[in-house]
PDB file of C-alpha atoms in Angstrom:
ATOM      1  CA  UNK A1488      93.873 110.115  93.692  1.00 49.00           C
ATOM      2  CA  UNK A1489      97.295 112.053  93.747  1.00 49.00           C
ATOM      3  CA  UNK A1490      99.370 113.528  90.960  1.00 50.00           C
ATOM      4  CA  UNK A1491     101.073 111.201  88.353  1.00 64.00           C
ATOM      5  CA  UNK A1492      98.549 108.370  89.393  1.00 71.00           C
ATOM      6  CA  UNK A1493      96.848 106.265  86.130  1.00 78.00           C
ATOM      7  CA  UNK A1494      93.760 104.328  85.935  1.00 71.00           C
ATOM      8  CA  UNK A1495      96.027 101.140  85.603  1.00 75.00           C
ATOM      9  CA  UNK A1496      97.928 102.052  88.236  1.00 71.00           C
ATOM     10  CA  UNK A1497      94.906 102.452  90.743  1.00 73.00           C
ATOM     11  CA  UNK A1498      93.613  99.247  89.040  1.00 74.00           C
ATOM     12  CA  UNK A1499      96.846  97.243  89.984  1.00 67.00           C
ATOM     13  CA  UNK A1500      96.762  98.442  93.743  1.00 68.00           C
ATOM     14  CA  UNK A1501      93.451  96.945  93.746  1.00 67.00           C
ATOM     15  CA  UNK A1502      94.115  93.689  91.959  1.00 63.00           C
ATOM     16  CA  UNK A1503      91.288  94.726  89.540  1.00 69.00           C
ATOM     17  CA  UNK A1504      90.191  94.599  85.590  1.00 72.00           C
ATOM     18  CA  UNK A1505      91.413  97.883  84.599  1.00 69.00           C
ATOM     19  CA  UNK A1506      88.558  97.986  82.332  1.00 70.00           C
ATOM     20  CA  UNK A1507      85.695  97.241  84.390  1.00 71.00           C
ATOM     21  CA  UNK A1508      87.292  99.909  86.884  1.00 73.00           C
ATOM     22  CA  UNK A1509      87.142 102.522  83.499  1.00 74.00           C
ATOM     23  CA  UNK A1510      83.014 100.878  82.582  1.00 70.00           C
ATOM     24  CA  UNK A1511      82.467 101.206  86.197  1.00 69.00           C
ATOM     25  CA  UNK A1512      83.211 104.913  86.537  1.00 71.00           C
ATOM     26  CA  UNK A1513      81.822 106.238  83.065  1.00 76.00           C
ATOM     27  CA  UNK A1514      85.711 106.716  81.391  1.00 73.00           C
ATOM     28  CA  UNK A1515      85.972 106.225  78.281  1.00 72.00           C
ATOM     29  CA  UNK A1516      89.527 105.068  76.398  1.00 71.00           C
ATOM     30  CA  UNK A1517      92.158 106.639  76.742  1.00 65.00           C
ATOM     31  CA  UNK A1518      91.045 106.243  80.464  1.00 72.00           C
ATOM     32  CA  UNK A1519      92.690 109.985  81.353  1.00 70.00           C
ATOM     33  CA  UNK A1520      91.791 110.827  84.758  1.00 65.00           C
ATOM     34  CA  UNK A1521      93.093 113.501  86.811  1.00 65.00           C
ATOM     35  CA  UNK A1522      94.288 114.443  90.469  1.00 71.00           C
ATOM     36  CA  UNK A1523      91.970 114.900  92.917  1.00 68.00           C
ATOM     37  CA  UNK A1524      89.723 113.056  91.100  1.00 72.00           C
ATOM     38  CA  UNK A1525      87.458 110.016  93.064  1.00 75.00           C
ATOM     39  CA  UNK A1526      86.759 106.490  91.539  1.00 76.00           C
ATOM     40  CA  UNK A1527      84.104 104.085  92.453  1.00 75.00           C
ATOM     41  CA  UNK A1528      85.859 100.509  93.335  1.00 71.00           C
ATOM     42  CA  UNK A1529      82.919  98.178  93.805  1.00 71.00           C
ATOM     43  CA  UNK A1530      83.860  96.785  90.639  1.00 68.00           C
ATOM     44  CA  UNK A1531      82.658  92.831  92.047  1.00 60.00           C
ATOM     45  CA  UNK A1532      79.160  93.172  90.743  1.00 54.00           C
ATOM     46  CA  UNK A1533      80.126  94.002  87.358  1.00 50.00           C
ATOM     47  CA  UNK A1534      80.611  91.561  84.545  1.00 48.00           C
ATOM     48  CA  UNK A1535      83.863  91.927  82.828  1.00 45.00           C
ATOM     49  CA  UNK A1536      84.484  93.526  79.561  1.00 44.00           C
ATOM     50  CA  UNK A1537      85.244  90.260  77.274  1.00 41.00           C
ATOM     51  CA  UNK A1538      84.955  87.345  80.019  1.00 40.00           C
ATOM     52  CA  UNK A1539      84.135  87.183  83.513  1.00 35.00           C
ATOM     53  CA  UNK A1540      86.344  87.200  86.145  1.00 36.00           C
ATOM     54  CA  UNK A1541      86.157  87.431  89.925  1.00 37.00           C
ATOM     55  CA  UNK A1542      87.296  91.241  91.333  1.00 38.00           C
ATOM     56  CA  UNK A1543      88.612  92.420  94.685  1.00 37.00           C
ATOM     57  CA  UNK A1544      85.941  94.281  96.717  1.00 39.00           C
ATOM     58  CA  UNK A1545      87.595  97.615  97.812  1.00 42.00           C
ATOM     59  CA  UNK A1546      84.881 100.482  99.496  1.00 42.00           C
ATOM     60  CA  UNK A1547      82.350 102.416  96.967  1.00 43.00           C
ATOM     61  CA  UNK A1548      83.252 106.159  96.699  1.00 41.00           C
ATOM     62  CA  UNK A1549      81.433 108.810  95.102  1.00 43.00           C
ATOM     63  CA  UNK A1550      82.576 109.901  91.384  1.00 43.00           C
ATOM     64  CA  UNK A1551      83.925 113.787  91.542  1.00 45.00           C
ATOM     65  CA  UNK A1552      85.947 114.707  88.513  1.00 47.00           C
ATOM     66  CA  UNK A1553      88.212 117.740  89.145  1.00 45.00           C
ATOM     67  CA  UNK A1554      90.489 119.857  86.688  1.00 46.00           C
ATOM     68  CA  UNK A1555      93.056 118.117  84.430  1.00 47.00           C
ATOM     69  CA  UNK A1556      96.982 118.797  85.395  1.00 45.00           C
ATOM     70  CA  UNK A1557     100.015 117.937  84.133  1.00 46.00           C
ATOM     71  CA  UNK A1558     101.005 114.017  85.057  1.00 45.00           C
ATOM     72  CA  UNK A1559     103.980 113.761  87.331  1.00 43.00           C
ATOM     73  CA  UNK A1560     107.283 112.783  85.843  1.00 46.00           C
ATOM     74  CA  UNK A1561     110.199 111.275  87.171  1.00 46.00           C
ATOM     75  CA  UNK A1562     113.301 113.704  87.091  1.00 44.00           C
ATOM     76  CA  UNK A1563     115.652 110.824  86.379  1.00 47.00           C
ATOM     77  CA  UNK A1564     114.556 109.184  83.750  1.00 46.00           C
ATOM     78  CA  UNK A1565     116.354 109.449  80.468  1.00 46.00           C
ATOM     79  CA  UNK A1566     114.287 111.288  77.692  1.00 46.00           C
ATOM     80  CA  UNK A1567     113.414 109.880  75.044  1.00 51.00           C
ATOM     81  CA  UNK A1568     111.072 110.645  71.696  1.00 47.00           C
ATOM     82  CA  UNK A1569     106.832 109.929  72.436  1.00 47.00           C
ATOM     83  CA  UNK A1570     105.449 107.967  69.758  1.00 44.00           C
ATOM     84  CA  UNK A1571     103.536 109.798  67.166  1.00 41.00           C
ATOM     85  CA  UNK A1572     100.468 106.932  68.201  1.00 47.00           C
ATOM     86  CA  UNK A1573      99.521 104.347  70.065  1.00 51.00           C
ATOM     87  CA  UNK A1574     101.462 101.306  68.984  1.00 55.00           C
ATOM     88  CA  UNK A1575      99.758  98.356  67.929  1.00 57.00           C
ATOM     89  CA  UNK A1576      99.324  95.989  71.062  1.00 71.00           C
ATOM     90  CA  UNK A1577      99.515  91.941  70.935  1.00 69.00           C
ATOM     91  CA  UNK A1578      96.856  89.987  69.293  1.00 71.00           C
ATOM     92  CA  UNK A1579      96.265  86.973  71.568  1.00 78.00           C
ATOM     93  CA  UNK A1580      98.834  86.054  73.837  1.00 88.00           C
ATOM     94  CA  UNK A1581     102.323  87.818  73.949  1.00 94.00           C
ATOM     95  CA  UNK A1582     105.610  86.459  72.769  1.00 94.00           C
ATOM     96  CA  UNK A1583     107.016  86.626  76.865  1.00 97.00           C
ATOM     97  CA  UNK A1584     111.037  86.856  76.970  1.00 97.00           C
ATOM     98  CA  UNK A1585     112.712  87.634  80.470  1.00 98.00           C
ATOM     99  CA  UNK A1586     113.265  91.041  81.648  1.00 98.00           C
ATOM    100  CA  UNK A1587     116.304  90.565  83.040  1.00 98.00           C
ATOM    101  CA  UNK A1588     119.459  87.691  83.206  1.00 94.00           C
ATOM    102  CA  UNK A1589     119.606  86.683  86.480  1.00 95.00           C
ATOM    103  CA  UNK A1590     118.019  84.061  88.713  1.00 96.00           C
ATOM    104  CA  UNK A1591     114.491  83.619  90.798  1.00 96.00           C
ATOM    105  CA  UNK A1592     114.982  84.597  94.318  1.00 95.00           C
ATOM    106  CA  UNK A1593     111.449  84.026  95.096  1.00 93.00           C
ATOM    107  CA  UNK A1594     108.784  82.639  93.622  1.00 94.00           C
ATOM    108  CA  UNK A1595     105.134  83.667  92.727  1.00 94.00           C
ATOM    109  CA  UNK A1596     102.909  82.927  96.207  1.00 88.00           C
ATOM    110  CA  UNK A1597      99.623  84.767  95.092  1.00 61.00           C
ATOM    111  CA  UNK A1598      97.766  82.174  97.154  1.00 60.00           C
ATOM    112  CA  UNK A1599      99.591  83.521  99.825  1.00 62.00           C
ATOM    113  CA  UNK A1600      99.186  86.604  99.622  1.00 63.00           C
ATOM    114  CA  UNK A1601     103.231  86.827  99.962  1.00 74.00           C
ATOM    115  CA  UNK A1602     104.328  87.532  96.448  1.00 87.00           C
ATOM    116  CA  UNK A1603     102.024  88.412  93.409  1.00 91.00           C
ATOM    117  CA  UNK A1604     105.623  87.972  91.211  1.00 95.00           C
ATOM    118  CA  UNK A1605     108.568  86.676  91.121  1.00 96.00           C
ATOM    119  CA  UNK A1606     111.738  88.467  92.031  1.00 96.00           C
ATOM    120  CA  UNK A1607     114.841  88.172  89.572  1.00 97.00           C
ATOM    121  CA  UNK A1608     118.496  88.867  91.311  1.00 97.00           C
ATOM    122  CA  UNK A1609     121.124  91.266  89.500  1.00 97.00           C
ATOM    123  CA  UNK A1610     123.451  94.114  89.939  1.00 97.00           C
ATOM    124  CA  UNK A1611     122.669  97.783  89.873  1.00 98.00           C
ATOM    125  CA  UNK A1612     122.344  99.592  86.989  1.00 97.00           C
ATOM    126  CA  UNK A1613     121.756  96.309  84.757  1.00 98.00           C
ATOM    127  CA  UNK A1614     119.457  96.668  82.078  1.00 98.00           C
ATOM    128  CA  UNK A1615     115.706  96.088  82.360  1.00 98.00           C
ATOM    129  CA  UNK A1616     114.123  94.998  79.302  1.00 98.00           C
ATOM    130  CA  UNK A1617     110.402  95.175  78.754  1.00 98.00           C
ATOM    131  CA  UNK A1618     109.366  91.352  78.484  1.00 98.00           C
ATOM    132  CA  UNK A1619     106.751  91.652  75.304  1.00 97.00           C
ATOM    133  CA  UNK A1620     105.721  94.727  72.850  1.00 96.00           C
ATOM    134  CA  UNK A1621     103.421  97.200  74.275  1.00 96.00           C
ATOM    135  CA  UNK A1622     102.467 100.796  75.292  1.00 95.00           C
ATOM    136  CA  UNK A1623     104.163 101.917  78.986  1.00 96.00           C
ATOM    137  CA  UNK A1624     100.662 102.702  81.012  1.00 93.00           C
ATOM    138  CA  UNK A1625     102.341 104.114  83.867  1.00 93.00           C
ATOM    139  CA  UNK A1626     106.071 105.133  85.205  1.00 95.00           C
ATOM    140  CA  UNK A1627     106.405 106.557  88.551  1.00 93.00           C
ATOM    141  CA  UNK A1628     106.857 106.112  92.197  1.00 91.00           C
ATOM    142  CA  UNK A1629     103.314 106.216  93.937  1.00 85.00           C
ATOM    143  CA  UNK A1630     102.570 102.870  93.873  1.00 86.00           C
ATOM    144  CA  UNK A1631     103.597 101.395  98.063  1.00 85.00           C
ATOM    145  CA  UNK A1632     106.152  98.437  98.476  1.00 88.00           C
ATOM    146  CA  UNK A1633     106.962  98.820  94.306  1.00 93.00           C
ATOM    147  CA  UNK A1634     109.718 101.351  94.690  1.00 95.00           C
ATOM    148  CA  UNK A1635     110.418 103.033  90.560  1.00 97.00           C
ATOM    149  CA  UNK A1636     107.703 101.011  88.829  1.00 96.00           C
ATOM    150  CA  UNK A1637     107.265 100.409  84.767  1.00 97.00           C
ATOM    151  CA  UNK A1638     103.611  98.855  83.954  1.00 96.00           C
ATOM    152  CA  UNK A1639     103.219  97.956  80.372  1.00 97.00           C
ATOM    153  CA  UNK A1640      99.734  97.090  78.748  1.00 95.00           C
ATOM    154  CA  UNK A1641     100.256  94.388  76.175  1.00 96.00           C
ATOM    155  CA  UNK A1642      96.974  94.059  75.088  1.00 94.00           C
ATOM    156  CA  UNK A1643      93.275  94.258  76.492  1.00 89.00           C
ATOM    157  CA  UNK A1644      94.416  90.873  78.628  1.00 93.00           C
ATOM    158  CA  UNK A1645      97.682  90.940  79.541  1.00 96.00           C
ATOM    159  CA  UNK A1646      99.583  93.815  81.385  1.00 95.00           C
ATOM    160  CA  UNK A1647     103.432  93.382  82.970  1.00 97.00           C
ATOM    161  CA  UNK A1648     105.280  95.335  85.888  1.00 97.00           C
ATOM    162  CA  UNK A1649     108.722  95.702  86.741  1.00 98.00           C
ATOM    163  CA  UNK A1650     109.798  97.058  90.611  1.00 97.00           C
ATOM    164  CA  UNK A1651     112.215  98.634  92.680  1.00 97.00           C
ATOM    165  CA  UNK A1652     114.034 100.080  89.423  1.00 98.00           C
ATOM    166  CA  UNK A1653     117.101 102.786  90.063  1.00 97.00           C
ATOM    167  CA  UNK A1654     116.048 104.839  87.320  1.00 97.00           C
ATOM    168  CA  UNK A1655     113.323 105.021  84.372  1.00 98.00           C
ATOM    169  CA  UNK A1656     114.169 104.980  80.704  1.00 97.00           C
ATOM    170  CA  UNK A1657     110.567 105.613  79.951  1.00 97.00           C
ATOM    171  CA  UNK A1658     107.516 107.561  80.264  1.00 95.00           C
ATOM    172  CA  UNK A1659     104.036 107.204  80.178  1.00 92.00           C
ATOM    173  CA  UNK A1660     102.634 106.928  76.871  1.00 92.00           C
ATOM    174  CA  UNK A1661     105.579 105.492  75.496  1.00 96.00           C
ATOM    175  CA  UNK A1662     105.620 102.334  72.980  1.00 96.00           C
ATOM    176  CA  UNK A1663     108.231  99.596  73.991  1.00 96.00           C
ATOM    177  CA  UNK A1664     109.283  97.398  71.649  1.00 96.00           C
ATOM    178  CA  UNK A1665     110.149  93.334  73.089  1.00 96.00           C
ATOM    179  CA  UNK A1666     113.794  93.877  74.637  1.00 97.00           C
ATOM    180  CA  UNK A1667     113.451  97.129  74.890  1.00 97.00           C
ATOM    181  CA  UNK A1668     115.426  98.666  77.605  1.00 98.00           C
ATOM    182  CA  UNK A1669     113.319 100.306  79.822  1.00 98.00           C
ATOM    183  CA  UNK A1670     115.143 100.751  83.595  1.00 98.00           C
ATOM    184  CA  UNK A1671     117.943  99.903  85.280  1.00 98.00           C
ATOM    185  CA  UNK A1672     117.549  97.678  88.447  1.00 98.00           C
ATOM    186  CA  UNK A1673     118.187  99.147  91.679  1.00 98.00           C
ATOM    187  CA  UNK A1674     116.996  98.115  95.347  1.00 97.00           C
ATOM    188  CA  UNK A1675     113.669 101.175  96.114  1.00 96.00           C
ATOM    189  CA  UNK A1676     111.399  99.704  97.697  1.00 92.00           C
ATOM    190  CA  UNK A1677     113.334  96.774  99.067  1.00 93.00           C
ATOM    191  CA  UNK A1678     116.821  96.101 100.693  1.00 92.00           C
ATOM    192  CA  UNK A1679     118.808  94.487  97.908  1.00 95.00           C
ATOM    193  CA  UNK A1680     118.881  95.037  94.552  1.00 97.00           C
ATOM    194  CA  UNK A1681     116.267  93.031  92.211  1.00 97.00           C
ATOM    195  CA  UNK A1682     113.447  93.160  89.886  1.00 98.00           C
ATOM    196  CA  UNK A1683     110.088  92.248  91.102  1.00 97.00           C
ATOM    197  CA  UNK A1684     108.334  91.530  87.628  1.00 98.00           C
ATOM    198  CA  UNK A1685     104.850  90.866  87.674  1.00 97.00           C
ATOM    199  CA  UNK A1686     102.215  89.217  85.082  1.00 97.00           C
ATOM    200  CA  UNK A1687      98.347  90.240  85.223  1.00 94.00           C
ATOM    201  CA  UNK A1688      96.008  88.042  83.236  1.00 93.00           C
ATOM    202  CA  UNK A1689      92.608  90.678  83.712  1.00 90.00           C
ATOM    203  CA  UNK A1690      93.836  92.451  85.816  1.00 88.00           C
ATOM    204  CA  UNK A1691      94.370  89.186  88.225  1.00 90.00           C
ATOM    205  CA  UNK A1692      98.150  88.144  89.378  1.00 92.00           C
ATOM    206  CA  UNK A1693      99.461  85.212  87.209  1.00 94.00           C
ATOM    207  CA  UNK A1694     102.847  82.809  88.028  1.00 95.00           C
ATOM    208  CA  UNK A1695     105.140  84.656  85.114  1.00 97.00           C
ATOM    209  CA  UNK A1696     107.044  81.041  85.042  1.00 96.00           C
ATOM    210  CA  UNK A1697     104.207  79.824  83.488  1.00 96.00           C
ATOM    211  CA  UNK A1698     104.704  82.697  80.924  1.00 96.00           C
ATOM    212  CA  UNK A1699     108.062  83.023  80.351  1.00 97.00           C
ATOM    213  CA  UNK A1700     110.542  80.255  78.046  1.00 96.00           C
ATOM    214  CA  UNK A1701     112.065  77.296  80.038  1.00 93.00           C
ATOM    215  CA  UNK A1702     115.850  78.519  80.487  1.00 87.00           C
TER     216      UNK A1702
END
């Protein structure tokens, strides 16, 4: 695991229940780890936290915690104030809004295995807006193929990512309100500008049109 890595993060890459990944390896919440440190992935044995849920199967590694350093930060993101606490996630499902204003370019194809999102066409610099209240779980650039990636946790369930961003108005840690501006598209990761906006329903890939209001 490198620097500015998260547990959700590592959990995404892996299409897997962020919190059997945190049962799995003895971490407790917040679910701080640190770089360097090693996680055990053979998470498909386990049953899941609140319901059960098939896993991916990545290889079993040995557990080897190593000392805490700072997180990695992006240099251009705009500062901005921590909360004081963690804000209070969504009970049951979240209100879903769109992140952005313009249209689908392509659809979700998880069955595929050629899109586990949709992507939303715009111009650079447009606002990104997070699409329901939650706390910003990780903001970086270490996750392959994502480019400047938001993930927001909405609740124990539901979790929401938003790709190939020009720059970060956020930081880990942070609470986002619905709406909130959180990036501004760009094209990293890909060759044209969009947002690749994911849903994951435990930790699993979801169609976000199934989510999102008709429009």
């Amino acid at each position: 695991m490198s620097a500015g890595e998260t547990l959700y993060s590592i959990a995404w890459r892996y299409d897997v229940d962020h919190r059997k990944l945190a049962q799995h390896n003895g971490i407790s919440p917040p679910f701080t780890i640190y770089p360097g440190q090693t996680l055990r992935l053979d998470v498909h044995n386990m049953a899941a936290p609140s319901r059960p849920s098939p896993r991916a199967t990545p290889p079993k590694v040995a557990s080897k915690p190593t000392p805490k350093a700072p997180a990695a930060r992006q240099e251009n993101k705009t500062s901005r104030p921590k909360a004081s606490a963690a804000p209070a996630l969504v009970a049951g499902n979240p209100d879903w809004r769109w992140p952005v204003k313009g249209r689908v370019i392509a659809a979700f194809g998880a069955s595929t295995g050629l899109n586990q999102g949709i992507d939303i066409s715009g111009k650079l610099g447009d606002s990104v807006r997070a699409a329901a209240a939650g706390q910003v779980v990780y903001a970086g650039s270490g996750l392959r193929g994502y480019g400047n990636l938001v993930i927001i946790k909405h609740n124990d369930t539901y979790l929401s990512a938003y790709a190939h961003n020009r720059r970060l108005k956020v930081a880990e840690g942070d609470a986002v309100k619905a709406g909130e501006v959180i990036a501004e598209m760009g094209s990293s990761g890909t060759d044209s500008v969009r947002l690749h906006f994911e849903i994951r329903r435990d930790g699993k890939p979801v169609d976000p049109i199934g989510y999102l209001p008709k429009r």
